[in-house]
Coordinates of C-alpha atoms and ligand atoms in Angstrom, one line a residue:
Chain A
M1 CA -22.8 6.1 -0.2
R2 CA -25.6 7.9 -2.0
G3 CA -27.5 8.1 1.4
L4 CA -24.5 9.8 2.9
L5 CA -24.3 12.2 0.1
L6 CA -28.0 13.1 0.3
F7 CA -27.7 13.5 4.0
G8 CA -24.7 15.8 3.4
L9 CA -26.6 17.9 0.9
L10 CA -29.7 18.3 3.1
L11 CA -27.9 18.9 6.3
P12 CA -28.0 22.7 6.1
L13 CA -31.9 22.4 6.2
L14 CA -31.6 20.5 9.5
N15 CA -29.2 23.3 10.6
A16 CA -31.9 25.9 9.9
A17 CA -34.2 23.9 12.1
V18 CA -31.8 24.0 15.1
Q19 CA -31.1 27.8 14.5
G20 CA -27.8 27.5 12.7
S21 CA -25.6 26.5 15.6
I22 CA -24.1 23.3 14.1
L23 CA -22.9 24.5 10.7
P24 CA -19.4 25.6 11.8
A25 CA -18.8 22.2 13.5
C26 CA -20.1 20.4 10.4
C27 CA -17.5 22.3 8.3
Q28 CA -14.8 21.1 10.6
V29 CA -16.1 17.5 10.3
L30 CA -15.9 17.9 6.5
I31 CA -12.2 18.9 6.9
Y32 CA -11.7 15.7 9.0
L33 CA -13.4 13.6 6.3
M34 CA -10.9 14.9 3.7
L35 CA -8.0 14.1 6.0
A36 CA -9.4 10.7 6.8
Q37 CA -9.5 9.8 3.1
G38 CA -6.0 11.1 2.6
L39 CA -4.6 9.2 5.5
N40 CA -6.4 6.1 4.4
L41 CA -4.4 6.0 1.2
V42 CA -1.2 5.7 3.3
V43 CA -2.4 3.7 6.3
G44 CA -5.1 1.7 4.6
Y45 CA -4.1 1.2 1.0
A46 CA -0.4 1.0 1.6
G47 CA -0.4 -0.4 5.1
L48 CA 2.2 2.2 6.2
L49 CA 1.9 3.6 9.7
H50 CA 1.9 7.4 9.5
L51 CA 2.0 9.2 12.8
G52 CA 2.4 12.9 11.7
Y53 CA -0.4 13.5 9.2
A54 CA -1.6 16.6 11.0
A55 CA 1.8 18.2 10.4
F56 CA 1.1 18.0 6.6
F57 CA -2.3 19.5 7.3
A58 CA -0.5 22.4 9.1
V59 CA 1.9 22.8 6.2
G60 CA -1.0 23.2 3.8
A61 CA -2.8 25.6 6.1
F62 CA 0.2 27.8 6.9
S63 CA 1.2 27.9 3.2
M64 CA -2.2 29.3 2.5
A65 CA -1.9 31.9 5.3
Y66 CA 1.7 32.9 4.3
L67 CA 0.7 33.3 0.7
T68 CA -2.5 35.3 1.3
S69 CA -2.7 37.0 4.7
P70 CA -1.8 40.7 5.0
Q71 CA -0.1 39.8 8.3
S72 CA 2.1 37.1 6.7
P73 CA 5.8 37.7 7.1
F74 CA 6.1 37.4 3.3
H75 CA 3.6 40.1 2.4
L76 CA 2.4 38.4 -0.8
Q77 CA -1.3 38.6 -0.5
W78 CA -2.0 36.3 -3.4
S79 CA -5.5 35.4 -4.4
F80 CA -7.1 32.2 -3.1
Y81 CA -7.1 30.6 -6.5
L82 CA -3.4 31.0 -6.9
A83 CA -2.5 30.1 -3.3
L84 CA -4.6 26.9 -3.3
P85 CA -2.6 24.9 -5.9
V86 CA 0.7 26.4 -4.7
S87 CA -0.1 25.3 -1.1
V88 CA -1.1 21.8 -2.2
A89 CA 2.1 21.6 -4.4
F90 CA 4.3 22.8 -1.6
T91 CA 2.8 20.2 0.9
L92 CA 3.2 17.5 -1.7
L93 CA 6.9 18.4 -2.0
V94 CA 7.4 18.4 1.7
G95 CA 5.8 14.9 1.8
A96 CA 8.0 13.7 -1.0
L97 CA 11.1 15.0 0.7
L98 CA 10.3 13.5 4.0
A99 CA 9.4 10.1 2.4
W100 CA 12.6 10.0 0.4
P101 CA 15.0 8.9 3.3
T102 CA 12.5 6.2 4.6
L103 CA 12.0 4.5 1.2
R104 CA 14.8 2.0 1.5
L105 CA 14.1 1.2 5.1
R106 CA 11.5 -1.0 6.8
G107 CA 8.0 0.2 7.3
D108 CA 8.1 1.1 10.9
Y109 CA 10.9 3.5 10.2
L110 CA 8.3 5.7 8.4
A111 CA 6.2 5.8 11.6
I112 CA 9.2 7.2 13.5
V113 CA 10.2 9.8 10.9
T114 CA 6.6 11.0 10.4
M115 CA 6.1 11.2 14.2
G116 CA 9.3 13.1 14.6
F117 CA 8.2 15.6 11.9
G118 CA 4.9 15.9 13.6
L119 CA 6.3 16.5 17.0
M120 CA 9.1 18.8 15.7
L121 CA 7.1 21.2 13.6
D122 CA 5.0 22.5 16.5
P123 CA 7.7 23.7 18.9
L124 CA 9.9 24.8 16.0
M125 CA 7.2 27.1 14.7
R126 CA 6.3 28.3 18.2
N127 CA 9.9 29.2 19.1
Y128 CA 10.3 31.3 16.0
D129 CA 7.0 33.1 16.3
D130 CA 8.5 36.3 14.9
A131 CA 9.2 34.5 11.6
T132 CA 6.4 32.0 11.6
K133 CA 3.5 33.9 13.3
A134 CA 2.6 30.5 14.7
I135 CA 1.3 31.9 18.0
T136 CA 0.4 35.5 17.1
G137 CA -1.6 34.2 14.2
M138 CA -2.5 35.6 10.8
A139 CA -5.9 37.0 9.9
A140 CA -7.8 37.8 6.8
I141 CA -6.7 34.8 4.9
A142 CA -8.0 34.9 1.3
T143 CA -11.3 33.3 0.6
P144 CA -12.8 32.1 -2.7
F145 CA -14.9 35.2 -2.9
A146 CA -15.9 38.2 -0.8
G147 CA -18.9 37.8 1.5
I148 CA -18.7 34.0 1.6
N149 CA -20.9 32.5 4.4
A150 CA -21.0 29.4 6.5
M151 CA -23.6 27.7 4.2
I152 CA -21.5 28.3 1.0
W153 CA -18.4 27.1 2.9
Y154 CA -20.3 24.0 3.9
Y155 CA -21.0 23.1 0.3
L156 CA -17.5 24.0 -0.9
L157 CA -16.0 21.7 1.7
L158 CA -18.5 19.0 0.9
A159 CA -17.2 19.3 -2.7
G160 CA -13.7 19.0 -1.4
V161 CA -14.7 15.7 0.3
L162 CA -16.2 14.5 -2.9
V163 CA -12.9 15.2 -4.7
C164 CA -10.9 13.3 -2.1
V165 CA -13.4 10.3 -2.2
G166 CA -13.2 10.4 -6.0
L167 CA -9.4 10.4 -5.9
A168 CA -9.4 7.5 -3.3
Y169 CA -11.8 5.6 -5.6
R170 CA -9.7 6.1 -8.7
V171 CA -6.5 5.1 -6.9
R172 CA -8.2 1.9 -5.7
H173 CA -9.0 1.0 -9.2
S174 CA -5.7 2.1 -10.8
S175 CA -2.5 0.1 -11.2
L176 CA -1.1 2.1 -8.3
G177 CA -3.9 0.8 -6.1
R178 CA -3.2 -2.8 -7.2
A179 CA 0.5 -2.3 -6.6
L180 CA -0.2 -1.0 -3.1
R181 CA -2.5 -3.9 -2.3
A182 CA 0.1 -6.3 -3.6
L183 CA 2.9 -4.8 -1.5
R184 CA 0.7 -4.8 1.6
E185 CA -0.1 -8.5 1.0
D186 CA 3.3 -9.8 0.2
S187 CA 6.1 -7.4 -0.7
V188 CA 8.5 -10.2 -1.9
A189 CA 5.8 -11.5 -4.4
A190 CA 5.0 -7.9 -5.4
E191 CA 8.7 -7.2 -6.3
A192 CA 8.7 -10.4 -8.2
C193 CA 5.8 -9.0 -10.3
G194 CA 7.9 -6.0 -11.2
I195 CA 6.6 -3.6 -8.6
S196 CA 9.1 -1.2 -7.1
L197 CA 8.5 -0.9 -3.4
A198 CA 10.3 2.4 -3.2
R199 CA 8.6 4.0 -6.1
T200 CA 5.1 2.9 -5.0
K201 CA 5.7 4.0 -1.5
L202 CA 6.9 7.4 -2.6
Q203 CA 3.9 7.9 -4.9
V204 CA 1.4 7.1 -2.1
L205 CA 3.1 9.2 0.5
T206 CA 3.3 12.1 -1.9
L207 CA -0.3 11.8 -2.7
G208 CA -1.3 11.5 0.9
A209 CA 0.6 14.7 1.7
A210 CA -1.1 16.5 -1.2
V211 CA -4.5 15.6 0.2
A212 CA -3.5 16.9 3.6
G213 CA -2.3 20.0 1.9
L214 CA -5.6 20.6 0.2
A215 CA -7.5 20.0 3.4
G216 CA -5.1 22.4 5.3
A217 CA -5.4 25.2 2.7
L218 CA -9.1 25.0 2.6
Y219 CA -9.2 25.0 6.4
A220 CA -7.1 28.1 6.6
S221 CA -9.2 29.9 4.2
Y222 CA -12.4 28.7 6.0
I223 CA -11.3 29.6 9.4
G224 CA -9.9 33.0 8.3
T225 CA -7.5 33.5 11.1
L226 CA -4.8 30.9 11.7
N227 CA -2.6 30.0 14.5
L228 CA -1.0 26.8 15.6
A229 CA -3.6 25.0 17.7
F230 CA -5.2 21.6 18.3
P231 CA -5.9 20.0 14.9
F232 CA -2.2 20.5 13.9
D233 CA -0.5 18.7 16.7
F234 CA 0.2 15.1 17.5
N235 CA -3.2 14.6 19.0
G236 CA -4.7 15.8 15.6
S237 CA -2.6 13.1 13.8
I238 CA -3.9 10.4 16.2
M239 CA -7.5 11.7 15.8
V240 CA -7.4 11.2 12.0
L241 CA -5.7 7.8 12.5
A242 CA -8.4 6.8 14.9
M243 CA -11.0 7.7 12.3
V244 CA -9.4 5.5 9.6
I245 CA -8.9 2.5 12.0
L246 CA -12.4 2.9 13.5
G247 CA -14.0 3.1 10.0
G248 CA -12.2 0.1 8.7
V249 CA -8.6 0.3 7.4
G250 CA -8.4 0.6 3.6
S251 CA -12.1 1.2 3.1
I252 CA -13.3 4.4 1.5
R253 CA -16.7 4.2 3.1
G254 CA -15.1 3.2 6.3
A255 CA -13.0 6.4 6.4
L256 CA -16.1 8.4 5.7
V257 CA -18.1 6.7 8.4
G258 CA -15.2 6.7 10.9
G259 CA -14.5 10.4 10.2
L260 CA -18.2 11.2 10.6
A261 CA -18.6 9.2 13.8
L262 CA -15.5 10.6 15.6
G263 CA -15.9 14.1 14.1
V264 CA -19.5 14.4 15.2
L265 CA -18.7 12.8 18.5
N266 CA -15.8 15.1 19.2
L267 CA -16.9 18.3 17.6
I268 CA -20.7 18.2 18.2
C269 CA -21.8 15.5 20.8
I270 CA -19.2 15.9 23.5
P271 CA -19.3 19.7 23.5
K272 CA -23.1 19.7 23.5
L273 CA -23.0 17.2 26.4
I274 CA -20.6 19.4 28.3
D275 CA -22.8 22.4 27.6
V276 CA -26.0 20.7 28.7
V277 CA -24.4 19.5 32.0
Q278 CA -23.0 23.0 32.6
V279 CA -26.3 24.9 31.8
H280 CA -28.9 22.5 33.1
V281 CA -27.7 19.8 35.3
Q282 CA -25.3 21.8 37.4
P283 CA -27.7 24.5 38.6
G284 CA -30.4 22.0 39.2
L285 CA -28.1 19.8 41.3
A286 CA -26.8 22.8 43.1
R287 CA -30.4 23.7 44.1
A288 CA -31.3 20.2 45.1
L289 CA -28.2 19.9 47.3
S290 CA -28.3 23.4 48.7
D291 CA -28.9 22.1 52.2
S292 CA -25.8 19.7 52.2
P293 CA -22.9 21.9 51.0
A294 CA -20.4 19.3 51.9
L295 CA -21.7 16.8 49.5
W296 CA -22.1 19.4 46.8
A297 CA -18.5 20.4 47.2
K298 CA -17.5 16.8 46.5
I299 CA -19.7 16.5 43.5
E300 CA -19.3 19.9 41.8
P301 CA -15.7 19.3 40.4
W302 CA -17.0 16.2 38.6
L303 CA -19.6 18.1 36.7
D304 CA -17.1 20.1 34.6
L305 CA -17.0 17.5 31.8
S306 CA -14.7 19.6 29.7
K307 CA -11.8 18.1 31.7
A308 CA -13.0 14.7 30.7
Q309 CA -13.3 15.4 27.0
F310 CA -10.5 13.1 26.0
L311 CA -11.5 10.5 28.5
M312 CA -15.0 10.3 26.9
F313 CA -13.5 10.3 23.5
G314 CA -11.1 7.5 24.3
L315 CA -13.6 5.4 26.1
T316 CA -16.0 5.5 23.1
L317 CA -13.2 4.5 20.9
V318 CA -12.2 1.6 23.1
I319 CA -15.8 0.4 23.2
M320 CA -16.3 0.7 19.5
M321 CA -13.1 -1.2 18.7
L322 CA -14.1 -4.0 21.1
L323 CA -17.4 -4.3 19.4
R324 CA -16.1 -4.2 15.8
P325 CA -12.3 -4.8 15.8
E326 CA -12.2 -4.9 11.9
G327 CA -13.8 -1.5 11.7
I328 CA -17.3 -0.3 11.0
I329 CA -17.1 -1.0 7.3
P330 CA -14.2 -3.3 6.6
E331 CA -12.3 -3.2 3.2
Q332 CA -13.7 -5.4 0.5
P333 CA -11.6 -6.9 -2.3
V334 CA -11.9 -5.1 -5.6
S335 CA -14.4 -6.9 -7.9
Y336 CA -13.4 -7.1 -11.6
E337 CA -16.7 -8.7 -12.7
Chain B
M1 CA 24.5 -15.6 -27.3
S2 CA 23.3 -17.5 -24.3
L3 CA 20.1 -16.2 -22.7
L4 CA 21.5 -16.7 -19.3
E5 CA 25.0 -17.1 -18.1
A6 CA 26.4 -17.7 -14.6
R7 CA 30.1 -17.3 -14.1
K8 CA 31.6 -18.9 -11.0
V9 CA 28.6 -17.8 -8.9
T10 CA 29.0 -18.2 -5.2
R11 CA 26.6 -17.2 -2.5
R12 CA 27.5 -17.5 1.2
F13 CA 25.3 -17.1 4.2
G14 CA 27.6 -16.5 7.1
G15 CA 29.8 -19.6 7.2
L16 CA 27.5 -21.7 4.9
T17 CA 28.2 -21.7 1.2
A18 CA 24.8 -22.3 -0.3
V19 CA 25.9 -21.9 -4.0
S20 CA 29.5 -22.6 -4.8
A21 CA 31.3 -21.4 -7.9
V22 CA 28.5 -22.5 -10.3
D23 CA 29.1 -22.0 -14.0
F24 CA 25.9 -22.3 -16.1
R25 CA 24.8 -21.4 -19.5
L26 CA 21.2 -21.5 -20.8
E27 CA 20.3 -21.3 -24.5
P28 CA 17.1 -19.7 -25.5
G29 CA 14.0 -21.7 -26.4
I30 CA 14.5 -24.8 -24.3
V31 CA 13.4 -26.3 -21.0
A32 CA 16.1 -26.9 -18.6
S33 CA 16.0 -28.2 -15.0
V34 CA 18.0 -27.8 -11.8
I35 CA 17.8 -30.9 -9.6
G36 CA 19.5 -32.0 -6.4
P37 CA 18.8 -33.1 -2.9
N38 CA 17.1 -30.8 -0.4
G39 CA 19.4 -28.0 0.8
A40 CA 21.5 -28.3 -2.4
G41 CA 21.2 -24.6 -3.1
K42 CA 18.6 -24.7 -6.0
T43 CA 16.3 -22.1 -4.6
T44 CA 19.2 -19.9 -3.6
F45 CA 20.4 -20.1 -7.2
F46 CA 17.0 -18.9 -8.4
N47 CA 17.0 -16.1 -5.9
L48 CA 20.4 -15.0 -7.2
L49 CA 19.0 -14.9 -10.7
A50 CA 15.9 -13.0 -9.6
G51 CA 17.9 -10.4 -7.7
V52 CA 16.7 -11.4 -4.3
Y53 CA 20.3 -11.9 -3.3
E54 CA 23.5 -10.6 -4.8
P55 CA 26.2 -13.2 -5.5
S56 CA 29.1 -13.2 -3.0
E57 CA 31.4 -13.9 -5.9
G58 CA 31.0 -14.3 -9.6
S59 CA 28.7 -12.7 -12.1
L60 CA 25.4 -13.3 -13.8
L61 CA 24.5 -12.2 -17.4
F62 CA 21.0 -12.1 -18.8
Q63 CA 20.9 -11.6 -22.6
G64 CA 24.5 -10.6 -22.4
Q65 CA 23.9 -7.9 -19.8
P66 CA 25.2 -8.1 -16.2
L67 CA 22.5 -8.4 -13.6
A68 CA 24.8 -7.0 -10.9
G69 CA 23.2 -4.1 -8.9
L70 CA 19.7 -4.6 -10.4
T71 CA 16.8 -5.0 -8.0
T72 CA 14.2 -7.8 -8.4
H73 CA 11.6 -5.5 -10.1
Q74 CA 14.2 -4.2 -12.6
I75 CA 15.1 -7.8 -13.5
V76 CA 11.4 -8.6 -14.1
R77 CA 11.3 -5.7 -16.5
R78 CA 14.1 -7.2 -18.4
G79 CA 12.1 -10.4 -18.9
L80 CA 12.9 -12.7 -16.1
A81 CA 9.8 -13.9 -14.1
R82 CA 9.5 -16.6 -11.4
T83 CA 7.3 -18.6 -9.2
F84 CA 8.0 -19.5 -5.6
Q85 CA 8.6 -22.9 -4.0
N86 CA 6.0 -21.9 -1.3
I87 CA 3.1 -20.4 -3.3
R88 CA 3.1 -16.7 -2.8
L89 CA -0.2 -15.5 -4.3
F90 CA -2.1 -12.4 -3.2
G91 CA -4.5 -14.6 -1.3
P92 CA -7.6 -12.6 -0.7
M93 CA -7.6 -10.9 -4.1
S94 CA -9.2 -12.5 -7.2
V95 CA -7.3 -14.6 -9.6
L96 CA -7.8 -12.0 -12.3
E97 CA -6.3 -9.3 -10.0
N98 CA -3.3 -11.5 -9.3
L99 CA -2.7 -11.7 -13.0
L100 CA -3.2 -7.9 -13.5
I101 CA -0.5 -7.4 -10.8
G102 CA 1.6 -9.7 -12.8
M103 CA 1.0 -7.4 -15.8
H104 CA 2.3 -4.4 -13.8
T105 CA 5.4 -3.9 -15.9
Q106 CA 3.2 -3.9 -19.1
M107 CA 1.0 -0.9 -18.0
K108 CA 2.3 2.1 -19.9
T109 CA -0.2 4.9 -19.3
S110 CA 0.7 7.2 -16.5
V111 CA -0.8 7.0 -13.1
I112 CA -2.3 10.5 -13.6
S113 CA -4.2 9.5 -16.7
Q114 CA -5.5 6.4 -14.9
W115 CA -6.8 8.7 -12.1
L116 CA -8.4 11.0 -14.6
N117 CA -9.9 7.9 -16.2
T118 CA -8.8 9.0 -19.6
P119 CA -9.9 6.9 -22.7
A120 CA -6.3 5.7 -23.1
G121 CA -6.1 4.5 -19.5
R122 CA -9.5 2.8 -19.8
A123 CA -8.5 1.1 -23.0
E124 CA -5.3 -0.2 -21.6
E125 CA -7.0 -1.5 -18.5
K126 CA -9.6 -3.3 -20.7
A127 CA -6.9 -4.8 -22.9
A128 CA -5.0 -5.9 -19.9
R129 CA -8.0 -7.8 -18.6
V130 CA -8.6 -9.5 -21.9
K131 CA -5.0 -10.5 -22.0
C132 CA -5.1 -11.9 -18.4
L133 CA -8.2 -13.9 -19.2
E134 CA -6.4 -15.4 -22.3
T135 CA -3.5 -16.3 -20.1
L136 CA -5.9 -18.0 -17.7
D137 CA -7.3 -20.0 -20.5
F138 CA -3.8 -20.9 -21.6
V139 CA -3.0 -22.4 -18.2
G140 CA -6.4 -24.1 -18.1
L141 CA -8.1 -22.0 -15.5
Q142 CA -10.9 -20.5 -17.5
G143 CA -13.9 -19.6 -15.4
E144 CA -11.8 -19.2 -12.2
A145 CA -11.0 -15.5 -12.8
H146 CA -13.3 -14.0 -10.2
K147 CA -12.6 -16.4 -7.3
A148 CA -10.3 -15.4 -4.5
A149 CA -6.9 -16.9 -5.2
N150 CA -6.7 -18.6 -1.8
S151 CA -10.0 -20.3 -2.3
L152 CA -8.6 -22.5 -5.1
P153 CA -7.3 -26.0 -4.7
Y154 CA -3.5 -26.2 -4.2
G155 CA -2.7 -27.4 -7.7
H156 CA -4.7 -24.6 -9.3
Q157 CA -2.9 -22.1 -7.0
R158 CA 0.3 -23.3 -8.6
L159 CA -1.2 -22.7 -12.0
V160 CA -2.3 -19.2 -11.0
E161 CA 1.3 -18.4 -9.9
I162 CA 2.6 -19.5 -13.3
A163 CA -0.1 -17.5 -15.1
R164 CA 0.9 -14.4 -13.0
A165 CA 4.5 -14.8 -14.0
L166 CA 3.5 -15.3 -17.7
A167 CA 1.5 -12.0 -17.5
S168 CA 4.7 -10.1 -17.3
D169 CA 5.6 -11.4 -20.8
P170 CA 8.9 -12.9 -19.8
K171 CA 11.7 -14.3 -21.9
L172 CA 12.8 -16.6 -19.1
L173 CA 10.5 -18.3 -16.7
L174 CA 11.9 -19.7 -13.4
L175 CA 9.6 -22.3 -11.8
D176 CA 10.6 -23.5 -8.3
E177 CA 9.1 -27.0 -7.7
P178 CA 5.9 -26.4 -9.7
A179 CA 4.7 -30.0 -9.4
A180 CA 5.1 -30.1 -5.5
G181 CA 1.8 -31.1 -4.0
M182 CA 0.2 -32.0 -7.4
N183 CA -1.4 -35.4 -8.1
P184 CA -0.2 -37.5 -11.1
S185 CA -2.9 -36.1 -13.5
E186 CA -2.2 -32.5 -12.4
T187 CA 1.5 -33.2 -12.9
H188 CA 0.8 -34.6 -16.3
E189 CA -1.1 -31.5 -17.3
L190 CA 1.7 -29.3 -15.9
T191 CA 4.2 -31.1 -18.0
E192 CA 2.1 -30.5 -21.1
L193 CA 1.7 -26.8 -20.0
I194 CA 5.5 -26.3 -19.7
G195 CA 5.8 -27.7 -23.2
R196 CA 3.3 -25.2 -24.5
I197 CA 5.1 -22.3 -22.7
R198 CA 8.3 -23.3 -24.4
D199 CA 6.5 -23.5 -27.7
K200 CA 5.6 -19.9 -27.2
G201 CA 9.3 -19.1 -27.3
I202 CA 9.6 -18.6 -23.5
T203 CA 12.7 -20.4 -22.1
V204 CA 11.8 -22.3 -19.0
L205 CA 14.2 -23.2 -16.1
L206 CA 12.7 -25.3 -13.4
I207 CA 13.6 -26.8 -10.1
E208 CA 11.9 -30.1 -9.7
H209 CA 12.0 -33.2 -7.5
D210 CA 9.7 -35.2 -9.8
I211 CA 12.4 -37.0 -11.8
K212 CA 9.9 -38.4 -14.3
L213 CA 8.7 -34.9 -15.2
V214 CA 12.3 -33.6 -15.4
M215 CA 13.4 -36.4 -17.8
E216 CA 10.3 -36.1 -19.9
I217 CA 10.6 -32.4 -20.6
S218 CA 14.1 -31.0 -20.2
Q219 CA 16.8 -30.8 -22.8
Q220 CA 19.3 -29.8 -20.3
V221 CA 19.7 -30.8 -16.6
M222 CA 22.1 -29.3 -14.0
V223 CA 22.6 -31.3 -10.7
L224 CA 23.5 -29.3 -7.6
D225 CA 24.8 -30.9 -4.3
H226 CA 25.9 -28.9 -1.3
G227 CA 26.1 -25.8 -3.5
H228 CA 28.4 -27.5 -6.1
K229 CA 27.5 -28.3 -9.7
I230 CA 28.3 -32.1 -9.7
S231 CA 26.8 -32.9 -13.2
E232 CA 25.3 -31.3 -16.2
G233 CA 24.0 -32.4 -19.6
T234 CA 21.1 -34.2 -21.2
P235 CA 18.7 -36.1 -18.9
E236 CA 20.2 -39.5 -20.1
H237 CA 23.7 -38.3 -19.4
V238 CA 22.9 -37.0 -15.9
S239 CA 20.8 -40.0 -14.9
K240 CA 23.7 -42.3 -15.6
D241 CA 26.3 -40.2 -13.9
P242 CA 27.7 -42.1 -10.9
K243 CA 28.2 -38.8 -9.0
V244 CA 24.5 -38.0 -9.3
I245 CA 23.5 -41.5 -8.2
E246 CA 25.8 -41.2 -5.2
A247 CA 24.4 -37.8 -4.3
Y248 CA 20.9 -39.0 -4.3
L249 CA 21.5 -42.4 -2.6
G250 CA 24.2 -41.2 -0.2
A251 CA 27.8 -42.3 -0.3
P252 CA 28.3 -46.1 -0.8
E253 CA 29.5 -47.8 2.3
E254 CA 33.2 -48.6 2.6
Ligands
ADP401 N1 18.5 -16.5 3.5 C1 19.2 -17.5 4.0 N2 20.0 -17.4 5.1 C2 20.7 -18.4 5.6 N3 20.8 -19.6 5.0 C3 20.1 -19.8 3.9 C4 19.2 -18.8 3.3 N4 18.6 -19.3 2.2 C5 19.1 -20.5 2.1 N5 19.9 -20.8 3.1 C6 20.6 -22.1 3.2 O1 21.2 -22.5 2.0 C7 21.1 -23.9 1.8 C8 20.5 -24.1 0.4 O2 19.1 -23.8 0.5 P1 18.1 -23.8 -0.7 O3 18.7 -23.0 -1.8 O4 16.8 -23.4 -0.3 O5 18.1 -25.3 -1.1 P2 17.2 -26.1 -2.1 O6 16.2 -25.2 -2.7 O7 18.1 -26.8 -3.0 O8 16.5 -27.2 -1.2 C9 20.3 -24.5 2.9 O9 21.3 -25.0 3.8 C10 19.6 -23.3 3.5 O10 19.4 -23.5 4.8
MG402 MG1 14.2 -25.1 -2.7

């Protein structure tokens, strides 16, 4: 854990060495790390399958944009410091409202409701672009202070990750964490210990939504101009879920490492690979095969790896899960010694 | 006032009547037993008390208050704790954590203050651990606190389950076949433990097949057969009741 933190703190130095090209991607990875911690509370601690987590991320991000952007339909232009807690609170509220009808029902029902919410939000917002600015987008979203740069954002988001990890750690060691473990293990026995299934589920779902809201609000402020695109859709939800499962369900370090692995893979490694193939491999091959155009015509379409981005991502995931089905760092029982 | 009162309680599962118009009163401070052949409805009766099932007919009163409409966890808060016929521990967790979960209803500081790690939250957590360790001593499991619950021998797991139920500070403790799977010396220790639980002022109602244990420790015995109460009274009275002998040995041949 300390090693990871040290690495995180020193990373910008590395970035300077490679001429500052990876810092924006690193900031996005940090956002993912926050999301992975939040989703791990729901999926890992509580054992509830949540399939629409990115939608809560979107709620947080759009709240931030609506409250602060000059192009927002609400024309509020609040400051960052007011908008941040309000965005988090609003996402928390949405999370609680959505959890409410599922509390008395079986666990799998939650998966359907959250998936429905995740799938519904996107087209709904797109269809009412005049009101939502989902496609048009909103610019000039408030930042913590004027003239903030990528390096400062990097450290701010790193602090955000630390807050989420700290929260996850405290929950794990609180009576809520114990209640969640008990429910996951044996809900009948947990109820017989005086634990309310509905109340505990509501608490963790609300908390999970709040973390997504925080990540979303920070993301909107960081990115500056917001419209409805990849990380907010169903694929985004699955991406965060994959991070949690790959890292080791229920494990704080697992969510960090899983988020790091997939974030780096998806945002840094695969794009770099696509880039390298396009810039170096393709022209070289084209020259080498210049005297057999028929063969080149066959090979050329395969060299555009951007089409295979999800394939590469998926394959890596499958291989890693085959190698370590319990996740990279499986959850350990809490020690009270 | 009786601690517990069942008035004509019936529970049906489809066409099967598992518990049929059972009247039952339990005075505080005693050990009472429910006996009867397999399938008599004993566990179902416990599940009705614990709020796992609602009675199809009749009503249940605990400390004079109706239990109707209350969920299991609400009933636990009122002071009714139970163990299970098939042990239901939180297996991979430590014995201590199992007991801390049993203390869930006793934790008063808010979740928020636990997260912020406030002094009040820390003090409560520390006190809870001390109390759980005392409870472990009480059931004779000192030194086992940090082992995984499912790593313990069977008889000890039964004791952990009793300790977990005690951690909720109950007024009434329901034990469903606590001696099942225990050897004679463990059973003897269990008998002695039940006596000490009663001496703490906790009323104990147990289901048990070990007749020696039942006769030794109970002041009151109820016998169920096919969901009906066929006999009730002191152990001596019940053991001489021809209906009970018939239920256990089968109907005499014509
Ligand atoms: N949830 C249930 N659904 C259907 N039948 C049940 C259920 N629980 C118990 N029964 C039936 O009720 C009867 C009494 O069972 P039980 O209370 O477990 O008996 P005992 O504990 O005295 O051995 C049995 O015939 C059992 O099959
Ligand atoms: Mg039974």
